[in-house]
mmCIF file of C-alpha atoms in Angstrom:
data_model
loop_
_atom_site.group_PDB
_atom_site.id
_atom_site.type_symbol
_atom_site.label_atom_id
_atom_site.label_comp_id
_atom_site.label_asym_id
_atom_site.label_seq_id
_atom_site.Cartn_x
_atom_site.Cartn_y
_atom_site.Cartn_z
ATOM 1 C CA MET A 12 -0.878 8.247 -4.273
ATOM 2 C CA GLY A 13 -1.570 10.698 -1.499
ATOM 3 C CA THR A 14 1.572 13.004 -2.434
ATOM 4 C CA MET A 15 0.136 13.410 -5.850
ATOM 5 C CA ILE A 16 -3.500 14.028 -4.838
ATOM 6 C CA GLN A 17 -2.472 17.126 -2.686
ATOM 7 C CA ARG A 18 -1.104 18.847 -5.820
ATOM 8 C CA TYR A 19 -4.714 19.016 -7.405
ATOM 9 C CA ALA A 20 -6.077 20.841 -4.362
ATOM 10 C CA LEU A 21 -9.458 19.256 -4.577
ATOM 11 C CA THR A 22 -12.460 20.282 -2.916
ATOM 12 C CA GLU A 23 -15.521 18.725 -0.883
ATOM 13 C CA ASP A 24 -17.418 18.728 -4.208
ATOM 14 C CA ASP A 25 -14.653 16.722 -5.752
ATOM 15 C CA PHE A 26 -14.622 14.044 -2.830
ATOM 16 C CA ARG A 27 -18.552 13.984 -3.343
ATOM 17 C CA GLY A 28 -19.258 13.882 -6.986
ATOM 18 C CA ASP A 29 -22.791 12.558 -7.976
ATOM 19 C CA HIS A 30 -22.304 9.329 -5.821
ATOM 20 C CA PHE A 31 -22.134 11.422 -2.622
ATOM 21 C CA ARG A 32 -23.788 14.542 -3.371
ATOM 22 C CA ALA A 33 -26.383 14.524 -0.653
ATOM 23 C CA HIS A 34 -23.949 12.636 1.987
ATOM 24 C CA SER A 35 -24.294 14.154 5.522
ATOM 25 C CA ILE A 36 -20.925 13.851 6.357
ATOM 26 C CA PRO A 37 -17.579 15.852 5.134
ATOM 27 C CA LEU A 38 -15.715 13.605 2.642
ATOM 28 C CA LEU A 39 -12.799 15.922 2.024
ATOM 29 C CA GLY A 40 -9.394 13.933 2.322
ATOM 30 C CA ASN A 41 -10.875 10.679 2.097
ATOM 31 C CA ASN A 42 -8.705 10.008 -0.993
ATOM 32 C CA ASP A 43 -10.325 6.465 -1.959
ATOM 33 C CA LEU A 44 -13.701 7.807 -2.902
ATOM 34 C CA LEU A 45 -11.813 9.693 -5.692
ATOM 35 C CA SER A 46 -11.665 6.292 -7.655
ATOM 36 C CA LEU A 47 -15.699 6.974 -8.073
ATOM 37 C CA THR A 48 -15.831 10.620 -7.985
ATOM 38 C CA ARG A 49 -12.679 11.820 -9.905
ATOM 39 C CA PRO A 50 -11.512 8.842 -11.701
ATOM 40 C CA ASP A 51 -9.920 10.781 -14.298
ATOM 41 C CA VAL A 52 -7.517 12.374 -11.383
ATOM 42 C CA ILE A 53 -6.682 8.696 -10.399
ATOM 43 C CA GLY A 54 -5.761 7.768 -13.768
ATOM 44 C CA GLU A 55 -3.818 10.615 -14.603
ATOM 45 C CA ILE A 56 -1.529 9.977 -11.510
ATOM 46 C CA HIS A 57 -1.189 6.095 -12.497
ATOM 47 C CA ARG A 58 -0.029 7.371 -15.941
ATOM 48 C CA ALA A 59 2.289 9.724 -14.552
ATOM 49 C CA TYR A 60 4.077 7.090 -12.559
ATOM 50 C CA LEU A 61 3.748 4.464 -15.706
ATOM 51 C CA GLU A 62 5.482 7.068 -18.009
ATOM 52 C CA ALA A 63 8.147 7.695 -15.214
ATOM 53 C CA GLY A 64 9.371 3.952 -15.595
ATOM 54 C CA ALA A 65 6.985 2.022 -12.893
ATOM 55 C CA ASP A 66 6.471 -1.803 -13.697
ATOM 56 C CA ILE A 67 3.838 -1.960 -10.647
ATOM 57 C CA ILE A 68 1.464 0.335 -9.839
ATOM 58 C CA GLU A 69 -0.774 0.349 -6.681
ATOM 59 C CA THR A 70 -4.461 0.795 -6.669
ATOM 60 C CA ASN A 71 -5.795 3.348 -4.738
ATOM 61 C CA THR A 72 -7.498 1.636 -1.530
ATOM 62 C CA PHE A 73 -5.062 2.158 1.066
ATOM 63 C CA SER A 74 -8.095 2.695 3.540
ATOM 64 C CA SER A 75 -10.495 1.021 1.214
ATOM 65 C CA THR A 76 -12.132 -1.499 3.902
ATOM 66 C CA ARG A 77 -15.472 -1.230 5.878
ATOM 67 C CA LEU A 78 -13.805 -0.415 9.197
ATOM 68 C CA PRO A 79 -11.863 2.844 8.187
ATOM 69 C CA MET A 80 -14.719 3.723 5.833
ATOM 70 C CA SER A 81 -17.317 3.530 8.564
ATOM 71 C CA ASP A 82 -16.122 6.903 10.198
ATOM 72 C CA TYR A 83 -17.289 8.502 6.861
ATOM 73 C CA GLY A 84 -20.666 6.874 6.630
ATOM 74 C CA VAL A 85 -19.573 5.094 3.361
ATOM 75 C CA THR A 86 -19.342 1.334 4.257
ATOM 76 C CA ASP A 87 -21.951 0.350 1.498
ATOM 77 C CA ALA A 88 -19.701 1.652 -1.148
ATOM 78 C CA VAL A 89 -16.534 -0.302 -0.042
ATOM 79 C CA GLY A 90 -16.842 -3.232 -2.701
ATOM 80 C CA GLU A 91 -17.500 -0.625 -5.863
ATOM 81 C CA ILE A 92 -14.718 1.736 -4.692
ATOM 82 C CA ASN A 93 -12.048 -1.182 -4.818
ATOM 83 C CA ARG A 94 -13.638 -2.404 -8.050
ATOM 84 C CA ALA A 95 -13.336 0.579 -9.644
ATOM 85 C CA ALA A 96 -9.996 1.443 -8.327
ATOM 86 C CA ALA A 97 -8.825 -1.793 -9.640
ATOM 87 C CA ARG A 98 -10.185 -1.263 -13.016
ATOM 88 C CA ILE A 99 -8.606 2.170 -13.337
ATOM 89 C CA ALA A 100 -5.214 1.067 -12.250
ATOM 90 C CA ARG A 101 -5.935 -2.296 -14.861
ATOM 91 C CA GLU A 102 -6.750 0.213 -17.594
ATOM 92 C CA ALA A 103 -3.672 2.243 -17.096
ATOM 93 C CA ALA A 104 -1.328 -0.723 -17.191
ATOM 94 C CA ASP A 105 -2.741 -2.358 -20.216
ATOM 95 C CA GLU A 106 -2.425 0.858 -22.007
ATOM 96 C CA TYR A 107 1.493 0.962 -21.586
ATOM 97 C CA THR A 108 1.780 -2.800 -21.678
ATOM 98 C CA ALA A 109 0.275 -2.370 -25.283
ATOM 99 C CA ARG A 110 2.825 0.227 -26.096
ATOM 100 C CA THR A 111 5.689 -1.908 -25.263
ATOM 101 C CA PRO A 112 4.177 -5.581 -25.095
ATOM 102 C CA ASP A 113 7.796 -7.108 -23.857
ATOM 103 C CA ARG A 114 7.686 -5.204 -20.752
ATOM 104 C CA PRO A 115 4.200 -5.817 -19.181
ATOM 105 C CA ARG A 116 2.926 -3.635 -16.314
ATOM 106 C CA PHE A 117 0.921 -4.974 -13.291
ATOM 107 C CA VAL A 118 -1.463 -3.844 -10.985
ATOM 108 C CA ALA A 119 -0.946 -4.457 -7.322
ATOM 109 C CA GLY A 120 -4.311 -4.375 -5.294
ATOM 110 C CA ILE A 121 -3.708 -2.384 -1.923
ATOM 111 C CA LEU A 122 -4.492 -3.813 1.415
ATOM 112 C CA GLY A 123 -3.736 -1.235 3.897
ATOM 113 C CA PRO A 124 -3.558 -1.028 7.849
ATOM 114 C CA MET A 125 -6.594 -0.383 9.724
ATOM 115 C CA ASN A 126 -7.441 2.526 12.035
ATOM 116 C CA ARG A 127 -8.066 -0.285 14.592
ATOM 117 C CA THR A 128 -5.526 -2.839 16.104
ATOM 118 C CA ALA A 129 -6.148 -6.259 17.290
ATOM 119 C CA SER A 130 -3.116 -6.319 19.350
ATOM 120 C CA ILE A 131 -2.714 -2.716 21.199
ATOM 121 C CA SER A 132 -5.404 -1.717 24.055
ATOM 122 C CA SER A 133 -7.760 1.091 23.045
ATOM 123 C CA ASP A 134 -7.766 2.121 26.728
ATOM 124 C CA VAL A 135 -4.747 3.095 28.827
ATOM 125 C CA ASN A 136 -6.241 1.843 31.761
ATOM 126 C CA ASP A 137 -7.535 -1.904 30.282
ATOM 127 C CA PRO A 138 -4.469 -3.579 28.672
ATOM 128 C CA GLY A 139 -6.824 -6.218 27.443
ATOM 129 C CA ALA A 140 -9.165 -3.866 25.730
ATOM 130 C CA ARG A 141 -9.660 -4.088 21.983
ATOM 131 C CA ASP A 142 -11.703 -1.956 19.421
ATOM 132 C CA VAL A 143 -11.623 -4.849 16.991
ATOM 133 C CA THR A 144 -11.793 -8.485 16.665
ATOM 134 C CA PHE A 145 -9.884 -10.941 14.489
ATOM 135 C CA GLU A 146 -13.312 -11.869 12.951
ATOM 136 C CA GLU A 147 -14.327 -8.279 12.037
ATOM 137 C CA LEU A 148 -10.862 -8.052 10.714
ATOM 138 C CA ARG A 149 -11.097 -11.106 8.387
ATOM 139 C CA ARG A 150 -14.473 -9.984 7.009
ATOM 140 C CA ALA A 151 -13.474 -6.438 6.443
ATOM 141 C CA TYR A 152 -10.240 -7.877 4.646
ATOM 142 C CA GLY A 153 -11.999 -10.472 2.978
ATOM 143 C CA GLU A 154 -14.554 -7.846 1.370
ATOM 144 C CA GLN A 155 -11.830 -5.702 0.000
ATOM 145 C CA ALA A 156 -9.829 -8.666 -1.241
ATOM 146 C CA ARG A 157 -12.579 -10.088 -3.179
ATOM 147 C CA ALA A 158 -13.767 -6.662 -4.913
ATOM 148 C CA LEU A 159 -9.900 -6.054 -5.894
ATOM 149 C CA ILE A 160 -9.630 -9.650 -7.944
ATOM 150 C CA GLU A 161 -13.243 -8.836 -9.459
ATOM 151 C CA GLY A 162 -11.463 -5.468 -10.500
ATOM 152 C CA GLY A 163 -8.443 -7.124 -12.136
ATOM 153 C CA ALA A 164 -5.609 -6.906 -10.056
ATOM 154 C CA ASP A 165 -2.474 -8.843 -10.518
ATOM 155 C CA ILE A 166 -0.987 -8.825 -7.222
ATOM 156 C CA LEU A 167 -2.334 -8.463 -3.706
ATOM 157 C CA MET A 168 -0.123 -6.404 -1.446
ATOM 158 C CA VAL A 169 -0.730 -6.231 2.146
ATOM 159 C CA GLU A 170 1.312 -3.193 3.050
ATOM 160 C CA THR A 171 2.271 -0.318 6.018
ATOM 161 C CA ILE A 172 1.900 -3.421 8.374
ATOM 162 C CA PHE A 173 2.481 -2.255 12.103
ATOM 163 C CA ASP A 174 0.279 -5.036 13.695
ATOM 164 C CA THR A 175 1.013 -8.390 12.717
ATOM 165 C CA LEU A 176 -1.972 -9.822 13.973
ATOM 166 C CA ASN A 177 -4.294 -7.420 11.577
ATOM 167 C CA ALA A 178 -1.942 -8.739 8.710
ATOM 168 C CA LYS A 179 -2.702 -12.425 9.664
ATOM 169 C CA ALA A 180 -6.452 -11.603 9.468
ATOM 170 C CA ALA A 181 -5.694 -9.808 6.117
ATOM 171 C CA LEU A 182 -3.797 -13.016 4.841
ATOM 172 C CA PHE A 183 -6.227 -15.821 6.048
ATOM 173 C CA ALA A 184 -9.145 -13.793 4.477
ATOM 174 C CA ILE A 185 -7.059 -13.404 1.083
ATOM 175 C CA MET A 186 -6.486 -17.165 1.088
ATOM 176 C CA GLN A 187 -10.134 -17.659 1.712
ATOM 177 C CA GLU A 188 -11.126 -15.304 -1.127
ATOM 178 C CA PHE A 189 -8.415 -17.210 -3.592
ATOM 179 C CA ASP A 190 -10.190 -20.489 -2.392
ATOM 180 C CA ARG A 191 -13.644 -19.167 -3.384
ATOM 181 C CA ALA A 192 -12.544 -17.394 -6.461
ATOM 182 C CA GLY A 193 -10.494 -20.427 -7.624
ATOM 183 C CA THR A 194 -7.564 -18.510 -8.266
ATOM 184 C CA ARG A 195 -4.546 -17.377 -6.682
ATOM 185 C CA LEU A 196 -2.737 -14.465 -7.248
ATOM 186 C CA PRO A 197 0.956 -13.431 -5.895
ATOM 187 C CA LEU A 198 1.206 -11.912 -2.624
ATOM 188 C CA MET A 199 3.398 -9.364 -1.347
ATOM 189 C CA ILE A 200 3.550 -8.824 2.281
ATOM 190 C CA SER A 201 5.130 -5.283 3.555
ATOM 191 C CA GLY A 202 5.822 -4.190 7.227
ATOM 192 C CA THR A 203 6.491 -0.853 8.653
ATOM 193 C CA ILE A 204 9.650 0.051 11.182
ATOM 194 C CA THR A 205 8.215 2.533 13.032
ATOM 195 C CA ASP A 206 11.561 4.305 14.231
ATOM 196 C CA GLN A 207 15.024 3.802 14.913
ATOM 197 C CA SER A 208 14.161 1.215 17.535
ATOM 198 C CA GLY A 209 14.115 -1.148 14.302
ATOM 199 C CA ARG A 210 10.596 -2.605 15.401
ATOM 200 C CA THR A 211 7.117 -2.482 14.107
ATOM 201 C CA LEU A 212 4.837 -0.814 16.329
ATOM 202 C CA THR A 213 3.726 -4.253 18.029
ATOM 203 C CA GLY A 214 7.416 -4.509 18.538
ATOM 204 C CA GLN A 215 8.663 -7.374 16.184
ATOM 205 C CA THR A 216 12.178 -6.770 14.629
ATOM 206 C CA PRO A 217 12.255 -7.708 10.939
ATOM 207 C CA GLU A 218 13.317 -11.128 11.219
ATOM 208 C CA ALA A 219 10.389 -11.830 13.769
ATOM 209 C CA PHE A 220 7.936 -10.263 11.429
ATOM 210 C CA TYR A 221 9.250 -12.388 8.596
ATOM 211 C CA ASN A 222 8.981 -15.328 10.640
ATOM 212 C CA SER A 223 5.516 -14.590 11.805
ATOM 213 C CA LEU A 224 4.090 -14.262 8.239
ATOM 214 C CA ARG A 225 6.502 -16.521 6.269
ATOM 215 C CA HIS A 226 3.883 -19.328 6.019
ATOM 216 C CA ALA A 227 1.573 -17.178 3.347
ATOM 217 C CA ARG A 228 4.699 -18.111 1.207
ATOM 218 C CA PRO A 229 4.467 -14.500 -0.793
ATOM 219 C CA LEU A 230 6.087 -13.485 -3.624
ATOM 220 C CA ALA A 231 7.981 -10.934 -1.738
ATOM 221 C CA PHE A 232 8.463 -9.492 1.743
ATOM 222 C CA GLY A 233 9.322 -5.843 2.168
ATOM 223 C CA LEU A 234 9.674 -2.804 4.437
ATOM 224 C CA ASN A 235 7.574 0.635 3.502
ATOM 225 C CA CYS A 236 6.894 3.858 5.055
ATOM 226 C CA ALA A 237 7.746 5.918 8.034
ATOM 227 C CA LEU A 238 11.518 6.084 7.325
ATOM 228 C CA GLY A 239 13.526 7.190 4.403
ATOM 229 C CA PRO A 240 15.954 4.837 2.738
ATOM 230 C CA ASP A 241 18.882 5.514 4.546
ATOM 231 C CA ALA A 242 17.115 4.834 7.975
ATOM 232 C CA LEU A 243 15.471 1.587 6.479
ATOM 233 C CA ARG A 244 18.967 0.344 5.519
ATOM 234 C CA PRO A 245 20.119 -1.984 8.482
ATOM 235 C CA TYR A 246 16.569 -3.462 8.651
ATOM 236 C CA LEU A 247 16.083 -4.045 4.981
ATOM 237 C CA GLN A 248 19.736 -5.649 5.181
ATOM 238 C CA GLU A 249 18.369 -7.965 8.114
ATOM 239 C CA LEU A 250 15.230 -8.728 6.189
ATOM 240 C CA SER A 251 17.149 -9.845 3.007
ATOM 241 C CA THR A 252 19.728 -11.893 5.435
ATOM 242 C CA VAL A 253 16.339 -14.456 6.260
ATOM 243 C CA SER A 254 13.839 -14.290 3.637
ATOM 244 C CA GLU A 255 13.914 -16.971 1.311
ATOM 245 C CA PHE A 256 11.436 -14.962 -0.839
ATOM 246 C CA HIS A 257 12.103 -11.887 -3.076
ATOM 247 C CA VAL A 258 12.829 -8.622 -0.946
ATOM 248 C CA SER A 259 10.791 -5.291 -1.741
ATOM 249 C CA CYS A 260 11.336 -1.950 -0.287
ATOM 250 C CA HIS A 261 9.244 1.431 -0.941
ATOM 251 C CA PRO A 262 10.638 3.979 1.738
ATOM 252 C CA ASN A 263 9.499 7.489 2.350
ATOM 253 C CA ALA A 264 11.100 10.458 0.629
ATOM 254 C CA GLY A 265 12.871 10.676 4.095
ATOM 255 C CA LEU A 266 11.121 12.118 7.095
ATOM 256 C CA PRO A 267 8.356 14.666 6.847
ATOM 257 C CA ASN A 268 9.647 18.502 7.290
ATOM 258 C CA GLU A 269 7.651 20.843 9.658
ATOM 259 C CA PHE A 270 5.031 21.376 7.172
ATOM 260 C CA GLY A 271 4.249 17.830 6.454
ATOM 261 C CA GLY A 272 6.297 17.916 3.386
ATOM 262 C CA TYR A 273 8.891 15.488 2.238
ATOM 263 C CA ASP A 274 12.635 16.940 1.165
ATOM 264 C CA LEU A 275 14.507 13.960 -0.075
ATOM 265 C CA THR A 276 15.396 14.626 -3.649
ATOM 266 C CA PRO A 277 14.875 12.262 -6.361
ATOM 267 C CA GLU A 278 18.883 11.701 -6.973
ATOM 268 C CA ALA A 279 19.519 11.112 -3.229
ATOM 269 C CA MET A 280 16.779 8.419 -2.926
ATOM 270 C CA ALA A 281 17.720 6.928 -6.199
ATOM 271 C CA ALA A 282 21.381 6.829 -5.035
ATOM 272 C CA THR A 283 20.424 4.746 -1.923
ATOM 273 C CA MET A 284 18.118 2.636 -3.891
ATOM 274 C CA GLY A 285 20.915 1.665 -6.162
ATOM 275 C CA ASP A 286 22.867 0.964 -3.333
ATOM 276 C CA PHE A 287 20.500 -1.580 -1.995
ATOM 277 C CA ALA A 288 20.020 -3.247 -5.484
ATOM 278 C CA ARG A 289 23.753 -3.558 -5.982
ATOM 279 C CA SER A 290 24.188 -5.034 -2.285
ATOM 280 C CA GLY A 291 21.418 -7.601 -3.146
ATOM 281 C CA PHE A 292 19.307 -6.417 -0.803
ATOM 282 C CA LEU A 293 15.953 -5.939 -2.743
ATOM 283 C CA ASN A 294 14.086 -7.243 -5.829
ATOM 284 C CA PHE A 295 11.463 -4.774 -6.125
ATOM 285 C CA ALA A 296 12.242 -0.750 -5.456
ATOM 286 C CA GLY A 297 9.795 1.746 -5.200
ATOM 287 C CA GLY A 298 8.703 4.528 -3.037
ATOM 288 C CA CYS A 299 5.965 5.435 -0.305
ATOM 289 C CA CYS A 300 5.209 8.854 0.980
ATOM 290 C CA GLY A 301 6.753 11.780 -0.619
ATOM 291 C CA THR A 302 7.720 10.112 -3.541
ATOM 292 C CA THR A 303 6.756 11.640 -6.820
ATOM 293 C CA PRO A 304 6.971 10.277 -10.668
ATOM 294 C CA ASP A 305 10.323 12.418 -10.580
ATOM 295 C CA HIS A 306 11.431 10.026 -7.747
ATOM 296 C CA ILE A 307 10.377 6.814 -9.595
ATOM 297 C CA ALA A 308 12.050 7.766 -12.654
ATOM 298 C CA ALA A 309 15.316 8.156 -10.745
ATOM 299 C CA ILE A 310 15.179 4.909 -8.815
ATOM 300 C CA ALA A 311 13.940 3.115 -12.293
ATOM 301 C CA ALA A 312 17.465 4.235 -13.736
ATOM 302 C CA ALA A 313 19.374 3.782 -10.859
ATOM 303 C CA VAL A 314 18.508 0.017 -10.516
ATOM 304 C CA ASP A 315 18.361 -0.668 -14.203
#
């Protein structure tokens, strides 16, 4: 989503809209607010990916929890942001499903990582220091999950997980919201291998990450972000070997260049993703940072 939003060269006024016209803090760059202030842009991006062949689109809610939004002073809008984002995606998915009823499209409500971690010290001189508690994380993720369910998400995806304890708070909150709503949506869980060490930021291998969260019984476990598909290969293979659930992979379009862009072409990315599918490593294929509708179109053709 962020890659495509950048192409619109939006201004501070776009991020403020009527909702936040008089807000005292700059909002430029808080992409999740665009579901309220420029829903036309978010809807257009969803439709571009659906047109490219996506079966599942993700809500524009990567940072739409109370803790990250507090940095912008917009915590009171968290529920509204998530509901709006889910409804925008829902409308686009339903539009494409109506065109081809034998091929339904789905909405994944995204619960992204926090800008606070329950496992890593916030003070280099105090190993026990933390800037967030498990309970604060649980409440924040519960609020988000509730709004995504209300907005019409088909799936809830906890993604870009670098801290497994944060993810446990998210999953616990989701289960509580399922009980409250009297429903249960499929879950997807996706971790991030930060570098060639083959571990998450909190030190877990793919197998350890899987074993820590398998109790949630998700539709799929997966890996996303940080690395391109070639670099992810051994870690995806490890996960697919141990997982009793479906496996997903949505890598970056390579590593960022010196300008912050991504250079891996759709054809090159699709070739690797197609090989993953033929090797039996994955069931869900997609893309993260730097992936455009052209990348998704190529991946869809490669794994078809």
